[in-house]
DNA sequence: CGCTTTTTTGAGAACATTCAAGGCATGTGG
DNA sequence: CCACATGCCTTGAATGTTCTCAAAAAAGCG
């Protein structure tokens, strides 16, 4: 049984954001302006489209596993994905959450260095690795874009090292909420400015190097302090943005 | 007064590892086989050489500072460099140590995201940023090499997140020692297999998210357990490599 | 509605930190 | 060559933040 199911064919004949002639999956892609394909012209896009598959993965399913052969990379086109590493006794560190436009699964080596799992229902664009790297040789714009993405990721990772190595539990939670509301997070911010976390307390804990209980206690404290409001569905409104920034320990 | 001093001119006429016609600094460069220039042919190397300066920085001096304009990138050609980020109250996280062949100071944005400081006396190769990116457009091999370097760094950063978020103090020290002895570390490994750390206990602590005291206590425990031997000068011999691996919590 | 899963809350324990002092090496000046 | 100052490392005792263990409350789901 494959963990990955091809996405159902979309409505044909509907013009997408780009020119016609593209496969439905690409023409309607919500992430095309964010992903590595965004710098390609229409002709190149058609070429790229011929190499890829569009997939759906339901929440909780694995996309690829650490140590597996890295045969394909994926662009997240909707939903939220997490990547994590495990220690032998089960301790888990989530190394990143990924949103629409993010590319995952294109490591330097032959195998994936982390496991990827769908947090919500997810749609993905699958690039066979060999064909993608061949394409990079032809289209330098693609490689430039990839380089930019990897650099961004590295910078984010360095900020996360500061968080994991030196910040208190409270500061970690504050930083996390601010990052979600300020940056990243397409699909996390409601129209009314409310934040939908999507991931569980346990996931947040494993991302911030804490336990579920500590995360829960910090949320409670922030709520009682009037910095955030949490509604019945767990959606979060940041009331004291400045207060939260003060609590985050800030960059410097 | 500049923090960076040009390196003294080398002996002229001495043939380096590469063909002649190169500036002494490049011809004699100990890191040319490791750095991003390693994939260039002689003609390209001559071109690259015309863009760069060779510098010396003494131990403890700053190379560039967080938030400064990222006008130049640097390749470490000898010695050890650390990069760190600070919180407003002085808490510090070292995000990486850099050895011969490593490239630092080429961020995505306009400013350096971290401060770089010489741990030992260091020699550097300085690339003005604009000219380097112009050169990348001409020599795709250079950009490919950079991409590979950044990917390596990202993978290292992800392993460090696992360490900082989930490993115990003992496991962090064990992992650190193994990494130095296995990988990285040109100039850290003596002929007889002994490890020279170069950096202080405080630096190690700020790299591993611990305090100086905890680092010291862990070293003592490892020494008393017979896993490592520390001589009068602080050089370390790893006696129980397998034992250390068991203590490191290992990848999975 | 009953079941499972997740989240919250509480009490006690643990690991690492903080605070404090002593040891050891290096370097300087008498 | 020794005395002394300095900086870094080590060791000890006490504290604290976060974790572990445990149970209740809330939310999701058939």
Coordinates of C-alpha atoms (C1' of nucleotides) in Angstrom, one line a residue:
Chain A
X1 CA 0.0 0.0 0.0
X2 CA 1.5 3.3 -1.0
X3 CA 1.5 6.1 1.5
X4 CA 1.1 8.6 -1.3
X5 CA -2.0 8.8 -3.4
X6 CA -2.1 10.7 -6.7
X7 CA -4.4 13.8 -6.4
X8 CA -7.7 13.6 -8.1
X9 CA -7.7 15.2 -11.6
X10 CA -8.9 18.8 -11.4
X11 CA -11.5 20.5 -13.6
X12 CA -10.1 20.6 -17.1
X13 CA -10.2 23.7 -19.3
X14 CA -10.1 26.1 -16.3
X15 CA -7.4 28.8 -16.8
X16 CA -5.1 29.1 -13.8
X17 CA -2.9 31.9 -12.6
X18 CA -0.5 31.1 -15.4
X19 CA -1.1 30.5 -19.1
X20 CA -3.1 27.5 -20.3
X21 CA -1.3 24.4 -21.6
X22 CA -0.1 23.5 -18.1
X23 CA -1.3 20.4 -16.2
X24 CA -4.2 21.3 -14.0
X25 CA -2.1 20.6 -10.9
X26 CA 0.3 23.3 -11.9
X27 CA -2.2 25.7 -13.4
X28 CA -4.2 25.8 -10.2
X29 CA -1.3 25.6 -7.9
X30 CA -1.7 27.9 -4.9
X31 CA 2.0 27.8 -4.2
X32 CA 3.5 28.6 -7.7
X33 CA 4.4 32.1 -6.7
X34 CA 6.2 30.9 -3.6
X35 CA 7.9 27.7 -4.8
X36 CA 11.2 27.2 -6.7
X37 CA 9.3 27.2 -10.0
X38 CA 8.2 30.9 -9.6
X39 CA 11.2 32.2 -11.6
X40 CA 10.5 30.0 -14.6
X41 CA 8.9 31.2 -17.8
X42 CA 5.9 29.4 -19.3
X43 CA 7.9 27.1 -21.6
X44 CA 10.1 26.0 -18.7
X45 CA 7.1 25.5 -16.6
X46 CA 5.6 23.1 -19.1
X47 CA 8.9 21.2 -19.1
X48 CA 8.9 21.1 -15.4
X49 CA 5.3 20.0 -15.2
X50 CA 6.0 17.0 -17.3
X51 CA 8.4 15.7 -14.6
X52 CA 6.2 16.0 -11.6
X53 CA 3.3 14.4 -9.8
X54 CA 0.8 16.0 -7.6
X55 CA -0.1 14.1 -4.5
X56 CA -2.3 14.2 -1.5
X57 CA -1.3 13.0 2.0
X58 CA -3.7 12.8 4.9
X59 CA -2.9 14.2 8.3
X60 CA -0.6 12.0 10.3
X61 CA 0.8 10.0 7.3
X62 CA 4.5 9.8 6.6
X63 CA 5.8 11.4 3.4
X64 CA 9.3 10.1 3.7
X65 CA 11.5 8.6 6.4
X66 CA 14.9 9.3 7.7
X67 CA 17.6 7.1 6.1
X68 CA 15.3 6.2 3.2
X69 CA 16.8 6.7 -0.3
X70 CA 16.1 10.4 -1.2
X71 CA 14.5 9.5 -4.6
X72 CA 12.2 12.5 -4.7
X73 CA 11.8 16.1 -3.4
X74 CA 8.5 17.7 -2.6
X75 CA 7.0 21.1 -2.7
X76 CA 4.2 21.7 -0.2
X77 CA 1.3 23.2 -2.1
X78 CA -1.2 23.3 0.8
X79 CA -1.3 22.2 4.4
X80 CA 1.4 21.8 7.0
X81 CA 4.3 19.3 7.1
X82 CA 6.7 18.6 9.9
X83 CA 10.2 17.1 9.7
X84 CA 11.8 15.4 12.7
X85 CA 14.7 13.4 13.9
X86 CA 14.6 10.7 16.5
X87 CA 17.0 9.4 19.1
X88 CA 17.2 5.6 19.8
X89 CA 15.0 5.9 22.9
X90 CA 12.2 7.8 21.1
X91 CA 13.1 11.3 22.0
X92 CA 12.1 13.5 19.1
X93 CA 13.2 16.9 17.8
X94 CA 11.0 18.6 15.1
X95 CA 13.5 20.5 13.0
X96 CA 10.9 22.4 11.0
X97 CA 7.3 23.0 10.0
X98 CA 6.7 23.5 6.3
X99 CA 4.0 25.5 4.6
X100 CA 2.8 26.2 1.0
X101 CA 5.8 27.0 -1.2
X102 CA 8.4 25.2 1.0
X103 CA 10.6 22.6 -0.6
X104 CA 11.5 19.5 1.4
X105 CA 13.5 16.3 0.8
X106 CA 16.4 17.5 -1.3
X107 CA 19.4 16.8 1.0
X108 CA 23.1 16.8 0.0
X109 CA 23.5 13.1 0.6
X110 CA 21.8 10.1 -0.8
X111 CA 19.3 9.6 2.0
X112 CA 16.8 11.8 3.8
X113 CA 18.3 13.2 7.0
X114 CA 14.9 13.5 8.7
X115 CA 11.4 12.1 8.6
X116 CA 8.6 14.1 7.0
X117 CA 5.0 13.7 8.2
X118 CA 1.8 15.5 7.3
X119 CA 0.5 17.6 10.2
X120 CA -2.7 18.5 8.4
X121 CA -4.1 17.1 5.1
X122 CA -1.5 18.1 2.6
X123 CA -1.1 18.5 -1.1
X124 CA 2.4 18.0 -2.5
X125 CA 4.2 18.4 -5.8
X126 CA 6.7 15.5 -6.2
X127 CA 10.0 16.0 -8.1
X128 CA 12.0 12.9 -8.9
X129 CA 15.4 13.8 -7.8
X130 CA 17.5 12.8 -10.7
X131 CA 15.3 14.6 -13.2
X132 CA 15.2 17.7 -11.0
X133 CA 19.0 17.9 -10.8
X134 CA 19.3 17.4 -14.5
X135 CA 16.8 20.3 -14.9
X136 CA 18.8 22.5 -12.6
X137 CA 21.8 22.2 -15.0
X138 CA 19.6 23.5 -17.8
X139 CA 17.8 26.2 -15.8
X140 CA 20.2 28.1 -13.5
X141 CA 17.3 30.2 -12.3
X142 CA 16.0 27.0 -10.6
X143 CA 19.2 26.4 -8.9
X144 CA 19.5 30.0 -7.8
X145 CA 16.1 29.8 -6.3
X146 CA 17.0 26.6 -4.5
X147 CA 20.1 28.2 -3.1
X148 CA 18.0 31.1 -1.8
X149 CA 15.6 28.7 -0.1
X150 CA 18.4 26.6 1.5
X151 CA 20.0 29.8 2.8
X152 CA 16.7 31.0 4.3
X153 CA 16.3 27.6 5.9
X154 CA 19.8 27.8 7.3
X155 CA 19.2 31.2 8.8
X156 CA 16.0 30.0 10.4
X157 CA 17.9 27.0 11.8
X158 CA 20.4 29.3 13.3
X159 CA 17.7 31.3 15.1
X160 CA 16.2 28.0 16.3
X161 CA 19.6 27.0 17.7
X162 CA 19.6 30.3 19.7
X163 CA 16.1 29.4 20.9
X164 CA 16.9 25.8 21.8
X165 CA 20.3 26.5 23.5
X166 CA 19.6 29.7 25.4
X167 CA 15.9 30.7 25.7
X168 CA 13.5 29.9 28.6
X169 CA 10.3 28.0 28.0
X170 CA 8.3 31.2 28.1
X171 CA 10.6 32.9 25.6
X172 CA 10.4 29.9 23.3
X173 CA 6.6 29.9 23.2
X174 CA 6.5 33.7 22.7
X175 CA 9.1 33.4 19.9
X176 CA 7.1 30.6 18.3
X177 CA 3.9 32.5 18.3
X178 CA 5.5 35.6 16.9
X179 CA 7.2 33.7 14.1
X180 CA 3.9 32.1 13.1
X181 CA 2.1 35.4 13.1
X182 CA 4.8 37.5 11.5
X183 CA 6.4 35.2 8.9
X184 CA 6.0 31.7 7.6
X185 CA 2.6 30.4 8.1
X186 CA 0.4 30.7 4.9
X187 CA -2.8 29.2 6.1
X188 CA -2.1 29.8 9.8
X189 CA -3.4 33.4 9.8
X190 CA -7.2 33.9 9.7
X191 CA -8.9 36.9 8.1
X192 CA -9.5 38.4 11.5
X193 CA -5.8 38.0 12.5
X194 CA -6.4 34.9 14.6
X195 CA -3.8 32.2 14.5
X196 CA -4.6 28.5 13.8
X197 CA -1.7 26.4 15.1
X198 CA -2.7 23.2 13.3
X199 CA 0.0 21.2 15.2
X200 CA -0.6 19.6 18.6
X201 CA 0.9 20.6 21.9
X202 CA 3.2 17.6 21.6
X203 CA 4.5 18.8 18.2
X204 CA 5.1 22.3 19.6
X205 CA 7.0 20.8 22.5
X206 CA 9.2 18.6 20.3
X207 CA 9.8 21.7 18.1
X208 CA 10.8 23.9 21.0
X209 CA 12.7 21.3 23.0
X210 CA 10.1 21.2 25.8
X211 CA 7.5 18.8 27.1
X212 CA 3.8 18.9 26.3
X213 CA 3.1 19.9 29.9
X214 CA 5.4 22.8 29.9
X215 CA 4.0 24.1 26.6
X216 CA 0.5 23.8 28.1
X217 CA 1.5 25.7 31.2
X218 CA 3.1 28.5 29.2
X219 CA 0.0 28.9 27.1
X220 CA -2.1 29.1 30.3
X221 CA 0.2 31.7 31.8
X222 CA 0.1 33.8 28.6
X223 CA -3.7 33.5 28.6
X224 CA -4.0 34.5 32.3
X225 CA -1.6 37.4 31.7
X226 CA -3.9 38.6 28.9
X227 CA -1.2 38.4 26.2
X228 CA -3.2 35.9 24.1
X229 CA -6.8 34.7 23.9
X230 CA -7.7 31.1 23.1
X231 CA -11.1 30.3 21.8
X232 CA -13.0 27.0 22.0
X233 CA -11.4 25.6 18.8
X234 CA -7.9 26.5 20.1
X235 CA -7.5 29.4 17.7
X236 CA -5.3 32.1 19.2
X237 CA -5.5 35.9 19.1
X238 CA -2.4 37.8 20.0
X239 CA -3.6 40.7 22.2
X240 CA -0.4 42.0 23.5
X241 CA 2.0 41.9 20.5
X242 CA 4.5 44.2 22.2
X243 CA 4.3 42.2 25.4
X244 CA 4.9 39.0 23.5
X245 CA 7.9 40.6 21.9
X246 CA 9.3 41.6 25.2
X247 CA 8.8 38.0 26.5
X248 CA 10.5 36.5 23.4
X249 CA 13.9 37.6 24.5
X250 CA 14.2 39.2 21.1
X251 CA 17.1 38.9 18.7
X252 CA 19.3 41.3 20.5
Chain B
X1 CA 42.1 51.0 13.0
X2 CA 41.1 48.1 10.9
X3 CA 40.4 44.8 12.6
X4 CA 41.7 43.0 9.6
X5 CA 45.3 43.1 8.5
X6 CA 46.5 42.0 5.1
X7 CA 48.7 38.9 5.3
X8 CA 52.4 39.4 4.8
X9 CA 53.5 38.6 1.2
X10 CA 54.7 35.0 0.9
X11 CA 57.9 33.8 -0.8
X12 CA 57.7 34.7 -4.5
X13 CA 58.5 32.1 -7.1
X14 CA 57.5 29.1 -5.0
X15 CA 55.2 26.7 -6.9
X16 CA 52.1 25.8 -4.9
X17 CA 49.8 22.8 -5.2
X18 CA 48.3 24.5 -8.3
X19 CA 50.0 25.9 -11.4
X20 CA 52.1 29.0 -11.1
X21 CA 50.8 32.4 -12.1
X22 CA 48.6 32.5 -9.0
X23 CA 49.1 35.0 -6.3
X24 CA 51.2 33.5 -3.5
X25 CA 48.2 33.6 -1.2
X26 CA 46.2 31.3 -3.4
X27 CA 49.2 29.2 -4.7
X28 CA 50.1 28.2 -1.2
X29 CA 46.6 28.0 0.2
X30 CA 46.2 25.1 2.5
X31 CA 42.4 25.1 2.0
X32 CA 42.1 25.3 -1.8
X33 CA 41.1 21.6 -2.0
X34 CA 38.4 22.2 0.5
X35 CA 37.0 25.6 -0.3
X36 CA 34.5 26.6 -2.9
X37 CA 37.3 27.4 -5.4
X38 CA 38.3 23.7 -5.6
X39 CA 36.2 23.0 -8.7
X40 CA 37.6 25.8 -10.7
X41 CA 40.2 25.4 -13.4
X42 CA 43.4 27.4 -13.5
X43 CA 42.1 30.2 -15.7
X44 CA 39.1 30.7 -13.4
X45 CA 41.3 30.6 -10.4
X46 CA 43.4 33.4 -11.7
X47 CA 40.3 35.4 -12.2
X48 CA 39.0 34.6 -8.7
X49 CA 42.4 35.4 -7.2
X50 CA 42.2 38.9 -8.6
X51 CA 39.1 39.6 -6.6
X52 CA 40.3 38.5 -3.2
X53 CA 42.4 39.6 -0.3
X54 CA 44.3 37.4 2.2
X55 CA 44.0 38.5 5.8
X56 CA 45.2 37.5 9.2
X57 CA 43.1 37.9 12.4
X58 CA 44.6 37.3 15.8
X59 CA 42.8 35.1 18.4
X60 CA 39.8 36.8 20.0
X61 CA 39.4 39.6 17.4
X62 CA 36.1 40.0 15.6
X63 CA 35.8 39.3 11.9
X64 CA 32.3 40.7 11.3
X65 CA 29.4 41.6 13.6
X66 CA 25.8 40.7 13.5
X67 CA 23.7 43.3 11.7
X68 CA 26.7 44.7 9.9
X69 CA 26.4 45.2 6.2
X70 CA 27.5 41.9 4.6
X71 CA 30.0 43.4 2.2
X72 CA 32.3 40.4 2.1
X73 CA 32.4 36.7 2.6
X74 CA 35.4 34.8 4.0
X75 CA 37.0 31.4 3.5
X76 CA 38.9 30.2 6.5
X77 CA 42.3 29.0 5.3
X78 CA 43.8 28.2 8.7
X79 CA 42.8 28.3 12.3
X80 CA 39.4 28.2 14.0
X81 CA 36.5 30.7 13.8
X82 CA 33.3 30.8 15.8
X83 CA 30.0 32.4 14.9
X84 CA 27.5 33.4 17.5
X85 CA 24.2 35.1 18.2
X86 CA 23.4 37.1 21.4
X87 CA 20.3 37.8 23.4
X88 CA 19.8 41.3 24.8
X89 CA 20.9 40.2 28.3
X90 CA 24.1 38.7 27.1
X91 CA 23.2 35.1 26.8
X92 CA 25.2 33.7 23.8
X93 CA 24.7 30.8 21.4
X94 CA 27.6 29.7 19.2
X95 CA 26.0 28.5 16.0
X96 CA 29.1 27.0 14.6
X97 CA 32.9 26.5 14.6
X98 CA 34.6 26.9 11.3
X99 CA 37.8 25.3 10.1
X100 CA 40.0 25.4 7.0
X101 CA 37.9 25.4 3.8
X102 CA 34.7 26.7 5.5
X103 CA 33.0 29.7 4.0
X104 CA 31.4 32.2 6.3
X105 CA 29.6 35.5 5.9
X106 CA 27.5 34.9 2.8
X107 CA 23.9 35.3 4.1
X108 CA 20.7 35.6 2.1
X109 CA 20.0 39.1 3.3
X110 CA 22.0 42.3 3.3
X111 CA 23.4 41.9 6.8
X112 CA 25.3 39.2 8.7
X113 CA 22.9 37.2 10.9
X114 CA 25.7 36.4 13.4
X115 CA 29.0 37.6 14.7
X116 CA 32.2 35.9 13.7
X117 CA 35.2 35.9 15.9
X118 CA 38.7 34.2 15.7
X119 CA 39.1 31.5 18.2
X120 CA 42.8 30.9 17.3
X121 CA 45.0 33.1 15.1
X122 CA 43.4 32.8 11.8
X123 CA 44.1 33.3 8.1
X124 CA 41.2 34.2 5.8
X125 CA 40.5 34.7 2.2
X126 CA 38.2 37.7 1.7
X127 CA 35.6 37.9 -1.1
X128 CA 33.9 41.2 -1.8
X129 CA 30.3 40.1 -2.0
X130 CA 29.2 41.8 -5.2
X131 CA 32.1 40.6 -7.2
X132 CA 31.6 37.1 -5.8
X133 CA 28.0 37.0 -6.9
X134 CA 28.8 38.3 -10.3
X135 CA 31.4 35.6 -10.6
X136 CA 28.8 33.0 -9.6
X137 CA 26.8 33.9 -12.6
X138 CA 29.8 33.3 -14.9
X139 CA 31.0 30.1 -13.2
X140 CA 28.1 27.8 -12.3
X141 CA 30.5 25.4 -10.7
X142 CA 31.2 28.0 -8.0
X143 CA 27.5 28.3 -7.3
X144 CA 27.0 24.5 -7.3
X145 CA 29.8 24.2 -4.8
X146 CA 28.3 26.9 -2.6
X147 CA 24.9 25.2 -2.7
X148 CA 26.6 22.0 -1.5
X149 CA 28.3 23.8 1.3
X150 CA 25.1 25.5 2.5
X151 CA 23.3 22.2 2.3
X152 CA 26.0 20.6 4.5
X153 CA 25.7 23.4 6.9
X154 CA 22.0 23.0 7.1
X155 CA 22.3 19.3 7.8
X156 CA 24.8 20.1 10.5
X157 CA 22.4 22.7 12.0
X158 CA 19.6 20.2 12.0
X159 CA 21.7 17.7 14.0
X160 CA 22.6 20.5 16.3
X161 CA 18.9 21.2 16.9
X162 CA 18.4 17.6 17.9
X163 CA 21.4 18.0 20.3
X164 CA 20.2 21.3 21.8
X165 CA 16.6 20.3 22.0
X166 CA 16.8 16.7 23.3
X167 CA 20.2 15.5 24.4
X168 CA 21.5 15.5 28.0
X169 CA 24.6 17.4 29.0
X170 CA 26.7 14.1 28.9
X171 CA 25.3 13.2 25.4
X172 CA 26.1 16.7 24.1
X173 CA 29.7 16.5 25.2
X174 CA 30.1 13.0 23.8
X175 CA 28.6 14.1 20.5
X176 CA 30.8 17.1 20.3
X177 CA 34.0 15.1 20.9
X178 CA 33.0 12.5 18.3
X179 CA 32.2 15.2 15.7
X180 CA 35.5 16.9 16.2
X181 CA 37.4 13.6 15.9
X182 CA 35.4 12.1 13.1
X183 CA 34.7 15.0 10.8
X184 CA 35.3 18.7 10.6
X185 CA 38.4 19.6 12.5
X186 CA 41.4 20.1 10.2
X187 CA 44.0 21.2 12.6
X188 CA 42.2 19.7 15.6
X189 CA 43.6 16.2 15.2
X190 CA 47.3 15.6 16.1
X191 CA 49.5 13.0 14.4
X192 CA 49.0 10.7 17.4
X193 CA 45.3 10.9 17.3
X194 CA 45.0 13.4 20.1
X195 CA 42.4 16.1 19.9
X196 CA 43.2 19.8 20.4
X197 CA 40.1 21.6 21.3
X198 CA 41.4 25.2 20.7
X199 CA 38.2 26.7 22.1
X200 CA 37.6 27.4 25.8
X201 CA 35.1 25.6 28.1
X202 CA 33.0 28.7 27.9
X203 CA 32.9 28.5 24.1
X204 CA 32.0 24.8 24.3
X205 CA 29.2 25.6 26.7
X206 CA 27.8 28.3 24.5
X207 CA 27.9 25.9 21.6
X208 CA 26.2 23.1 23.4
X209 CA 23.6 25.1 25.3
X210 CA 25.2 24.5 28.7
X211 CA 27.2 26.4 31.3
X212 CA 31.0 26.3 31.7
X213 CA 30.6 24.4 35.0
X214 CA 28.5 21.7 33.5
X215 CA 30.9 21.2 30.6
X216 CA 33.8 20.9 33.1
X217 CA 31.9 18.4 35.2
X218 CA 31.1 16.3 32.1
X219 CA 34.7 16.2 31.1
X220 CA 35.7 15.2 34.6
X221 CA 33.2 12.4 34.6
X222 CA 34.4 11.1 31.2
X223 CA 37.9 11.3 32.4
X224 CA 37.2 9.4 35.6
X225 CA 35.2 6.8 33.6
X226 CA 38.3 6.2 31.5
X227 CA 36.6 7.3 28.2
X228 CA 39.0 10.1 27.6
X229 CA 42.5 11.2 28.8
X230 CA 43.4 14.8 29.2
X231 CA 47.0 15.8 29.3
X232 CA 48.5 18.9 31.0
X233 CA 48.0 21.1 28.0
X234 CA 44.3 20.1 27.7
X235 CA 44.8 17.8 24.7
X236 CA 42.4 15.0 24.7
X237 CA 42.8 11.3 23.7
X238 CA 39.6 9.4 23.1
X239 CA 40.2 6.0 24.7
X240 CA 36.8 4.4 24.5
X241 CA 35.5 5.4 21.1
X242 CA 32.6 2.9 21.3
X243 CA 31.8 4.0 24.8
X244 CA 31.7 7.6 23.7
X245 CA 29.4 6.6 20.9
X246 CA 27.1 4.9 23.3
X247 CA 27.0 8.0 25.5
X248 CA 26.3 10.3 22.5
X249 CA 22.7 9.0 22.2
X250 CA 23.6 8.3 18.5
X251 CA 21.6 9.4 15.6
X252 CA 19.0 6.7 16.0
Chain C
dC1 C1' -23.8 9.0 24.2
dG2 C1' -19.6 6.4 25.4
dC3 C1' -15.1 6.0 23.8
dT4 C1' -10.5 7.6 22.8
dT5 C1' -7.2 11.2 22.5
dT6 C1' -5.5 15.5 23.8
dT7 C1' -5.0 19.1 27.0
dT8 C1' -4.7 20.9 31.4
dT9 C1' -3.4 20.9 36.2
dG10 C1' -1.0 19.3 40.4
dA11 C1' 2.8 17.4 43.3
dG12 C1' 7.4 15.7 43.6
dA13 C1' 11.9 14.7 41.6
dA14 C1' 15.9 15.6 38.7
dC15 C1' 19.2 17.7 36.0
dA16 C1' 21.4 21.6 35.1
dT17 C1' 22.2 26.2 36.8
dT18 C1' 23.7 29.7 40.0
dC19 C1' 26.6 31.2 43.4
dA20 C1' 31.0 30.7 45.7
dA21 C1' 35.5 29.2 46.5
dG22 C1' 39.8 26.9 45.5
dG23 C1' 43.3 25.0 42.1
dC24 C1' 46.4 25.3 38.3
dA25 C1' 48.7 27.3 34.6
dT26 C1' 50.7 31.3 32.4
dG27 C1' 52.9 35.7 32.5
dT28 C1' 54.9 39.9 34.6
dG29 C1' 57.8 42.4 37.6
dG30 C1' 60.7 42.7 41.4
Chain D
dC1 C1' 64.3 32.8 40.4
dC2 C1' 60.5 33.7 43.2
dA3 C1' 56.2 36.4 44.4
dC4 C1' 52.2 37.9 42.8
dA5 C1' 48.4 38.9 39.6
dT6 C1' 45.4 37.2 36.1
dG7 C1' 42.6 34.1 33.6
dC8 C1' 40.6 29.7 33.0
dC9 C1' 39.3 25.4 34.8
dT10 C1' 37.5 22.6 38.5
dT11 C1' 34.9 21.4 42.5
dG12 C1' 31.2 22.0 46.0
dA13 C1' 26.6 23.3 47.9
dA14 C1' 22.2 25.2 47.2
dT15 C1' 18.6 26.7 44.2
dG16 C1' 15.4 26.5 40.4
dT17 C1' 13.4 25.6 36.0
dT18 C1' 11.8 22.1 33.7
dC19 C1' 10.6 17.2 33.7
dT20 C1' 8.3 13.0 35.3
dC21 C1' 4.5 10.8 37.1
dA22 C1' -0.4 10.9 37.9
dA23 C1' -5.1 12.2 37.4
dA24 C1' -8.8 15.1 36.0
dA25 C1' -11.0 17.9 32.4
dA26 C1' -12.0 18.9 27.7
dA27 C1' -12.4 17.9 23.0
dG28 C1' -12.9 14.9 19.1
dC29 C1' -15.2 10.9 16.9
dG30 C1' -17.9 7.1 15.7

